[in-house]
PDB file of C-alpha atoms in Angstrom:
ATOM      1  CA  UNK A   1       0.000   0.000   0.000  1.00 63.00           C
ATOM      2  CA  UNK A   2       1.579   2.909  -0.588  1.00 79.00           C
ATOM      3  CA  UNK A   3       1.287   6.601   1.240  1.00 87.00           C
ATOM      4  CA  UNK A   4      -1.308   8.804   1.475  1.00 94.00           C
ATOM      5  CA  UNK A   5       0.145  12.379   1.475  1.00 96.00           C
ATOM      6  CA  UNK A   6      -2.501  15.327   2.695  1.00 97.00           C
ATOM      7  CA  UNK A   7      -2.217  18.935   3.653  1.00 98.00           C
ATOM      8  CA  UNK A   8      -5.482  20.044   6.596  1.00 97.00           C
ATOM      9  CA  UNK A   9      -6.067  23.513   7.468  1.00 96.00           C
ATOM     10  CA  UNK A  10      -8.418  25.631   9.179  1.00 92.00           C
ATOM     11  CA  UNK A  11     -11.001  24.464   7.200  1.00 94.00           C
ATOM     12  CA  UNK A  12     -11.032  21.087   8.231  1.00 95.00           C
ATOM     13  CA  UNK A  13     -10.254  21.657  12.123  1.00 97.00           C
ATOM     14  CA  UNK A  14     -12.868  20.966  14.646  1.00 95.00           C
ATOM     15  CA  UNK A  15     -12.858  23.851  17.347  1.00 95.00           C
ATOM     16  CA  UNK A  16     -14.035  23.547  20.896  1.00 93.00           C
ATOM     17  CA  UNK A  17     -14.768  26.044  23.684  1.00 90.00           C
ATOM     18  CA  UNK A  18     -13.373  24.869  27.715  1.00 82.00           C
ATOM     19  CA  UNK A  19     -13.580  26.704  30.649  1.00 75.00           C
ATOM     20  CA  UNK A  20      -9.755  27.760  30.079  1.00 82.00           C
ATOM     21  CA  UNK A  21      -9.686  29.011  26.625  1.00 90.00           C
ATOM     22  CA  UNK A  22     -10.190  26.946  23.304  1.00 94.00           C
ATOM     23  CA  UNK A  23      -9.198  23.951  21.546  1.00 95.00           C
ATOM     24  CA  UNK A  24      -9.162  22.970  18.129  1.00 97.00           C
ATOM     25  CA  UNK A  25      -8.824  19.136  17.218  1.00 98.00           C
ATOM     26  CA  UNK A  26      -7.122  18.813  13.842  1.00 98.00           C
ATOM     27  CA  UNK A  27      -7.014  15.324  13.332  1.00 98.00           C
ATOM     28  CA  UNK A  28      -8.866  12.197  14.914  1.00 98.00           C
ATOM     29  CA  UNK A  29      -7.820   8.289  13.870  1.00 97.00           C
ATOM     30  CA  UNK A  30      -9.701   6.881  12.950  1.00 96.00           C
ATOM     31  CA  UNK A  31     -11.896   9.363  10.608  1.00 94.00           C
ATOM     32  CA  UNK A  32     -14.918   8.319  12.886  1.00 95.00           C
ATOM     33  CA  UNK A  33     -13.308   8.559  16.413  1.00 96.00           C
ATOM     34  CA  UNK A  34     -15.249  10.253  18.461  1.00 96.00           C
ATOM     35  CA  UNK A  35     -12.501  12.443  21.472  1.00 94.00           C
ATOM     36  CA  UNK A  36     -15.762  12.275  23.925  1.00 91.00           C
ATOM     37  CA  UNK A  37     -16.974   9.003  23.406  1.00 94.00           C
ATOM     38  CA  UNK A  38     -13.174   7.791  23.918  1.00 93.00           C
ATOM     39  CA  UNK A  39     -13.298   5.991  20.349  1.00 96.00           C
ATOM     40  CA  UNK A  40     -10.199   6.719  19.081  1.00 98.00           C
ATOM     41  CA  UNK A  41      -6.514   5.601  18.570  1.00 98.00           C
ATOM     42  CA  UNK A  42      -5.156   9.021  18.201  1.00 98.00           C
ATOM     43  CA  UNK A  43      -5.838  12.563  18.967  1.00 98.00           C
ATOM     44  CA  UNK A  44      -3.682  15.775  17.686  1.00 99.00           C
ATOM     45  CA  UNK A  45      -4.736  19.171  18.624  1.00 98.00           C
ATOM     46  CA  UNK A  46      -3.978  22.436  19.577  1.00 98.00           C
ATOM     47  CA  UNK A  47      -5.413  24.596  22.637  1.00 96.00           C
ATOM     48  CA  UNK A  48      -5.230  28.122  23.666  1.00 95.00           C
ATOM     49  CA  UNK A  49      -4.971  28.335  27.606  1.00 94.00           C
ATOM     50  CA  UNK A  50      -6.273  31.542  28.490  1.00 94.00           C
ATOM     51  CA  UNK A  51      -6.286  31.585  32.604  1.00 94.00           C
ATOM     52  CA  UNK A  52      -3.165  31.732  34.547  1.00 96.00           C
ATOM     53  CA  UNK A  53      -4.431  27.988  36.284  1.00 96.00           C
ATOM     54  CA  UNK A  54      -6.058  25.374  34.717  1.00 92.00           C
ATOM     55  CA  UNK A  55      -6.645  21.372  35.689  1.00 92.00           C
ATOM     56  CA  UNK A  56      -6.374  19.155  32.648  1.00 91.00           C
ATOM     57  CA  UNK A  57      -9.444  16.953  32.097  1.00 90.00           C
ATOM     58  CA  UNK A  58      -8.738  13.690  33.567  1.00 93.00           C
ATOM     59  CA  UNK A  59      -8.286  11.066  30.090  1.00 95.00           C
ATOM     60  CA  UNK A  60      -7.542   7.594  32.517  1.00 96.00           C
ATOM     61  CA  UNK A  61      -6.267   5.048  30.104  1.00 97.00           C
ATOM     62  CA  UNK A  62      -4.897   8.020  27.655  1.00 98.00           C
ATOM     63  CA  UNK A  63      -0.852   8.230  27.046  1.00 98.00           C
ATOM     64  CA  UNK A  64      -0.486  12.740  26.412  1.00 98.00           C
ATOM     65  CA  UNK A  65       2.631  14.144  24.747  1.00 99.00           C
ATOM     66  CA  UNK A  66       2.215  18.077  25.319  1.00 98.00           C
ATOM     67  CA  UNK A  67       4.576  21.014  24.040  1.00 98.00           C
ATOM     68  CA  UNK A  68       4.182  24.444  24.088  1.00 97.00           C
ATOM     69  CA  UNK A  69       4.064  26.391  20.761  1.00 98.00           C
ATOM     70  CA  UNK A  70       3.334  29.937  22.077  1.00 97.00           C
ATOM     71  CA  UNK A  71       4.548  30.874  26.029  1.00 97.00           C
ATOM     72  CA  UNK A  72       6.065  29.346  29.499  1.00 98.00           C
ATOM     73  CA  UNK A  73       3.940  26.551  31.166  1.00 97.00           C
ATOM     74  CA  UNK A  74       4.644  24.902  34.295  1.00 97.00           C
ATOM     75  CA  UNK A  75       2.928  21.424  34.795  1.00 97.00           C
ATOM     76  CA  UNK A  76       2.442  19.244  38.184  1.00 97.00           C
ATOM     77  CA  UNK A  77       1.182  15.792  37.794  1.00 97.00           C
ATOM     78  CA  UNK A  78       0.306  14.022  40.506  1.00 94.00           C
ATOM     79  CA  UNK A  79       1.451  15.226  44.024  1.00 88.00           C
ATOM     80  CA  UNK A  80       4.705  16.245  42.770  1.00 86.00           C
ATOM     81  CA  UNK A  81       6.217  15.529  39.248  1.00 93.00           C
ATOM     82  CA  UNK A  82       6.840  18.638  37.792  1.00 96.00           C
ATOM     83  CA  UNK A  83       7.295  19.677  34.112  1.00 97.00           C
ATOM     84  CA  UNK A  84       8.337  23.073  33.133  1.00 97.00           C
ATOM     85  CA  UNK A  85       8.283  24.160  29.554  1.00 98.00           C
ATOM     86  CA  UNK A  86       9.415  26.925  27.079  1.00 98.00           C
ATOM     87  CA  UNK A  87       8.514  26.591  23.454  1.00 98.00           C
ATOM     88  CA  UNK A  88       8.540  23.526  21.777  1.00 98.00           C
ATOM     89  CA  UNK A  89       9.827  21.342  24.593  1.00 98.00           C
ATOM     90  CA  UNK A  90       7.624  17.989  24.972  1.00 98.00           C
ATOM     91  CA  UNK A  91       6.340  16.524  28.064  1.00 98.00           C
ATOM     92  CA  UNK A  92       4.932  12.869  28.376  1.00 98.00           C
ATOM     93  CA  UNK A  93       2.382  11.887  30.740  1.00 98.00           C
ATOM     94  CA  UNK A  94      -0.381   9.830  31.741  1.00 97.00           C
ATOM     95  CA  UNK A  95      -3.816  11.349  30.904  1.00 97.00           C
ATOM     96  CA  UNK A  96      -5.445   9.841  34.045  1.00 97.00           C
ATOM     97  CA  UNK A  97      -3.093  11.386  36.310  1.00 97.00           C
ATOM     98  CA  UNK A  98      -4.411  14.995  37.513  1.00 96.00           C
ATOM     99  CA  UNK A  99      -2.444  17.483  36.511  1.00 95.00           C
ATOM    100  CA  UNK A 100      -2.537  21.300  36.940  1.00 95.00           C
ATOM    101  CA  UNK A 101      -1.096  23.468  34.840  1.00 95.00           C
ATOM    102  CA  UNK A 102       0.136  27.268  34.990  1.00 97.00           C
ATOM    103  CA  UNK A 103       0.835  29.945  32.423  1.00 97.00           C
ATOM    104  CA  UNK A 104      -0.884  30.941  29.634  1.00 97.00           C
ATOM    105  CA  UNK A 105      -0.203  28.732  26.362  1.00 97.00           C
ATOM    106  CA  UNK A 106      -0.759  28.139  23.115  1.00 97.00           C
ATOM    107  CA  UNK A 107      -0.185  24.305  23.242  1.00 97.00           C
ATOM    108  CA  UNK A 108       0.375  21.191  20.671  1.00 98.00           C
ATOM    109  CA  UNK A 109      -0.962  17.881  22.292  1.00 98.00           C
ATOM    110  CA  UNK A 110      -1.054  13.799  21.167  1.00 99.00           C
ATOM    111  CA  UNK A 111      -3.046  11.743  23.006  1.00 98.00           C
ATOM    112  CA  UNK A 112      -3.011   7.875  22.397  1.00 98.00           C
ATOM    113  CA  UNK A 113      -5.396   4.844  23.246  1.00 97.00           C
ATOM    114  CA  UNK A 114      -7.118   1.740  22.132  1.00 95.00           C
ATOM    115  CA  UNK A 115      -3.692   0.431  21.175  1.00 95.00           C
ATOM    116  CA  UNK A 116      -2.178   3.329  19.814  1.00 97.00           C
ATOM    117  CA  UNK A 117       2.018   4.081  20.239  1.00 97.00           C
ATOM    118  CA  UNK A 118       3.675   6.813  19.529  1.00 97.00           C
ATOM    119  CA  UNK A 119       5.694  10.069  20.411  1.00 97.00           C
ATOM    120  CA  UNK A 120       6.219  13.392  19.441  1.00 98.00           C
ATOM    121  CA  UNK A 121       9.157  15.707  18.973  1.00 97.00           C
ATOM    122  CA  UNK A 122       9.760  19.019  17.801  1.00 98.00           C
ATOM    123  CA  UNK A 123      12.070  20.291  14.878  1.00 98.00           C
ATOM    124  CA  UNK A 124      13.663  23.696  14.222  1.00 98.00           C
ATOM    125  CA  UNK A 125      14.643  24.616  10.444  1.00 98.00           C
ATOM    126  CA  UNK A 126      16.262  28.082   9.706  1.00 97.00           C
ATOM    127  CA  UNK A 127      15.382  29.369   6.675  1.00 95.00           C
ATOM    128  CA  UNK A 128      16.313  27.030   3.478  1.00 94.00           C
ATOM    129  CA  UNK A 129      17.146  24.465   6.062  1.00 97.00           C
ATOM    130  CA  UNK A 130      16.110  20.419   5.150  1.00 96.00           C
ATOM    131  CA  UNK A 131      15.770  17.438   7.699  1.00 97.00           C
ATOM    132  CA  UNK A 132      14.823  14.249   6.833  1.00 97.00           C
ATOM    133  CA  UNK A 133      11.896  12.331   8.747  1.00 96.00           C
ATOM    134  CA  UNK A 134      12.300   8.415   8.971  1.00 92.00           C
ATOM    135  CA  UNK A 135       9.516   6.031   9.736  1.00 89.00           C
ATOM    136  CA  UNK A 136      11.989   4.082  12.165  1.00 85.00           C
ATOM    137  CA  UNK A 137      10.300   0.320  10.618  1.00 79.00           C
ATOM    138  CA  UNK A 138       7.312   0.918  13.321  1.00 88.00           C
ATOM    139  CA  UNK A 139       5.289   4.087  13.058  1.00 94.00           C
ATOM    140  CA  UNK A 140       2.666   3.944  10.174  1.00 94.00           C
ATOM    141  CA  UNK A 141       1.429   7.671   9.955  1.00 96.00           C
ATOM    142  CA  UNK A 142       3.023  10.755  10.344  1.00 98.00           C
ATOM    143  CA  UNK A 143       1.890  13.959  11.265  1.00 98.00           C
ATOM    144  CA  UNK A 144       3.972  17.493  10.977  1.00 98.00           C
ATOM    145  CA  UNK A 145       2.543  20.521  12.337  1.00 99.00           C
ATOM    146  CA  UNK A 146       3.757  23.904  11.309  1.00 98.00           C
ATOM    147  CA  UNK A 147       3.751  26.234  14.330  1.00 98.00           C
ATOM    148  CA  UNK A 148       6.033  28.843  12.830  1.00 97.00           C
ATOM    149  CA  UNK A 149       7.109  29.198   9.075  1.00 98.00           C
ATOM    150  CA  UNK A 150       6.769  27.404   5.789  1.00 98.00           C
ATOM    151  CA  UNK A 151       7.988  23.750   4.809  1.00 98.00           C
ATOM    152  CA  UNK A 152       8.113  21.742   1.639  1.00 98.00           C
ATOM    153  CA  UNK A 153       7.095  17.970   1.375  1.00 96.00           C
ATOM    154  CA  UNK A 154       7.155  16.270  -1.860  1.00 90.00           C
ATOM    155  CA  UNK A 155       5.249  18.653  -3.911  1.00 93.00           C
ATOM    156  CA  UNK A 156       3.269  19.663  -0.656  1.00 97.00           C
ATOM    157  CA  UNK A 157       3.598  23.227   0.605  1.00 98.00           C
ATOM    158  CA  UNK A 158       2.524  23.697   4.164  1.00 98.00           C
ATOM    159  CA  UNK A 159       2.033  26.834   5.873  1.00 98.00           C
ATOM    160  CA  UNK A 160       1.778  27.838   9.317  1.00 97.00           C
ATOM    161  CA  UNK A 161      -1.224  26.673  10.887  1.00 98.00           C
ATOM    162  CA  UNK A 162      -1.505  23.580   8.943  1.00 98.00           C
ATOM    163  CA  UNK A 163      -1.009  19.902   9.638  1.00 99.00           C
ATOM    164  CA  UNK A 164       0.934  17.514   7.038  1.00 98.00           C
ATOM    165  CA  UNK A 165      -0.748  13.909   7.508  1.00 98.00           C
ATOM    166  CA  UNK A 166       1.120  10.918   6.132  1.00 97.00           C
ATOM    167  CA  UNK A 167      -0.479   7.418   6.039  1.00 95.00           C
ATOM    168  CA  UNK A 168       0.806   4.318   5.119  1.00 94.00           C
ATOM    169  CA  UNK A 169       3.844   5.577   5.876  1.00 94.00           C
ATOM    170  CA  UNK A 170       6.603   3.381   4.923  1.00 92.00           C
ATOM    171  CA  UNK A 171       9.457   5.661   3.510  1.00 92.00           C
ATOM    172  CA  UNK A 172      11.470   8.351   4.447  1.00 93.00           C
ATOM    173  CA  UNK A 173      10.448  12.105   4.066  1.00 96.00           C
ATOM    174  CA  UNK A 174      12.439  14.587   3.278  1.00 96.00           C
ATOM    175  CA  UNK A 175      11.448  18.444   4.536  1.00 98.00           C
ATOM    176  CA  UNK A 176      12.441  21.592   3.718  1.00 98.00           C
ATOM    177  CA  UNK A 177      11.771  25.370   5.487  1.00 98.00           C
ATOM    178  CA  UNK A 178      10.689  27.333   2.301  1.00 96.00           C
ATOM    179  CA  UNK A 179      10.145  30.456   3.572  1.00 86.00           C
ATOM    180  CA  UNK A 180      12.450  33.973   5.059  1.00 93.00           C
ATOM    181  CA  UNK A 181      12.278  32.563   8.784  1.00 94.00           C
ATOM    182  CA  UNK A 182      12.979  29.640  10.423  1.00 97.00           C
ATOM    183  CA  UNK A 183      10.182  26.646  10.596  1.00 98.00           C
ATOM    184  CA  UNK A 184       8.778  25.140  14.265  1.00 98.00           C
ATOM    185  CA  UNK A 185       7.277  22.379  13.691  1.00 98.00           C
ATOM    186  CA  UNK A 186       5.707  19.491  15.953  1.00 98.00           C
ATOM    187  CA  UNK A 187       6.130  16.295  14.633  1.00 98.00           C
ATOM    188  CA  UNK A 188       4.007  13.067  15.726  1.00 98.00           C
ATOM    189  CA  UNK A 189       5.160  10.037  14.919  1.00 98.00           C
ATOM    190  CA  UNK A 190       2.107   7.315  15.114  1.00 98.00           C
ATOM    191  CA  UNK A 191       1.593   3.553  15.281  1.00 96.00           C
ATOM    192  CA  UNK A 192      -2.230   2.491  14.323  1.00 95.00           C
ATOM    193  CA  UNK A 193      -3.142  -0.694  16.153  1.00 91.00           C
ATOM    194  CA  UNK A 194      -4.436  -3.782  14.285  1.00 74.00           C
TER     195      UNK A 194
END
């Protein structure tokens, strides 16, 4: 089978109000998860945290990778595991573990379940810049979001704001920053279960 290459912007994002600011949900596997019904694999979003304090929703059973795209945030999970981040540093956490969190964010997030493995990582590319992004012989779908900047993926141009989805991802991916500044990006690397 061979990849499935898309480009998902605004359009296509599912946006959410919370008592702490907003949340948009720009991808869901699969297609007809459902985040509140818990019937999904994976879960990439983006939130704006808009008070000072906020508690994270309580997701038991739901493995979180969390980076900040936009400000400071300090994290406690638990009684006393502490994160602090600056932007695009990644934490990873368990979902069902309460956590507080302080500063206010514009945050990336991955949640995983039913199965699901994966991690995420961040990338920095100045300007002309190229990386290459390897499927490691386990992940199966890839997902790049541009916080900052413009990249180039195949013949894919992806701006800021938008998420690169690859399925059936089997081969290696080579991505360039296209534009005058340097590209952030957030990068999930997935494995679907069976």
């Amino acid at each position: 089978m061979s990849a499935s290459i898309t480009v998902r912007n605004a359009e296509q994002y599912q946006t959410s109000v919370w008592s702490g600011g907003t949340t948009t949900q720009l991808f869901i596997y699969p297609e007809d998860g459902d985040y509140r019904e818990g019937s999904f694999q994976a879960r990439i979003s983006s939130a704006t945290v808009e008070l000072q304090k906020s508690s994270f929703t309580s997701l038991p059973g739901v493995k979180r990778y969390l980076m900040t795209l936009k400000g400071h945030l300090d994290m406690i999970h638990g009684v006393n595991t502490k994160a602090e981040l600056e932007p695009y540093e990644v934490d990873c956490f368990d979902g069902g573990v309460p956590t507080v969190s302080y500063g206010k964010v514009t945050d990336f997030n991955l949640m995983l379940k039913n199965g699901a493995e994966g991690r995420m990582e961040a990338a920095i590319l100045e300007a002309g810049e190229s990386c290459v992004i390897n499927p490691e012989g386990v992940f199966n779908l890839l997902a790049v979001y541009v916080g900052e900047g413009c990249i180039r993926v195949s013949e894919h141009t992806v701006k800021e704001g938008e998420l690169l989805l690859c399925e059936n991802w089997e081969e290696a991916l080579a991505v360039q920053s296209t534009g005058d500044t340097a590209a952030k990006l957030g990068i999930c690397k997935i494995k679907t279960a069976e």
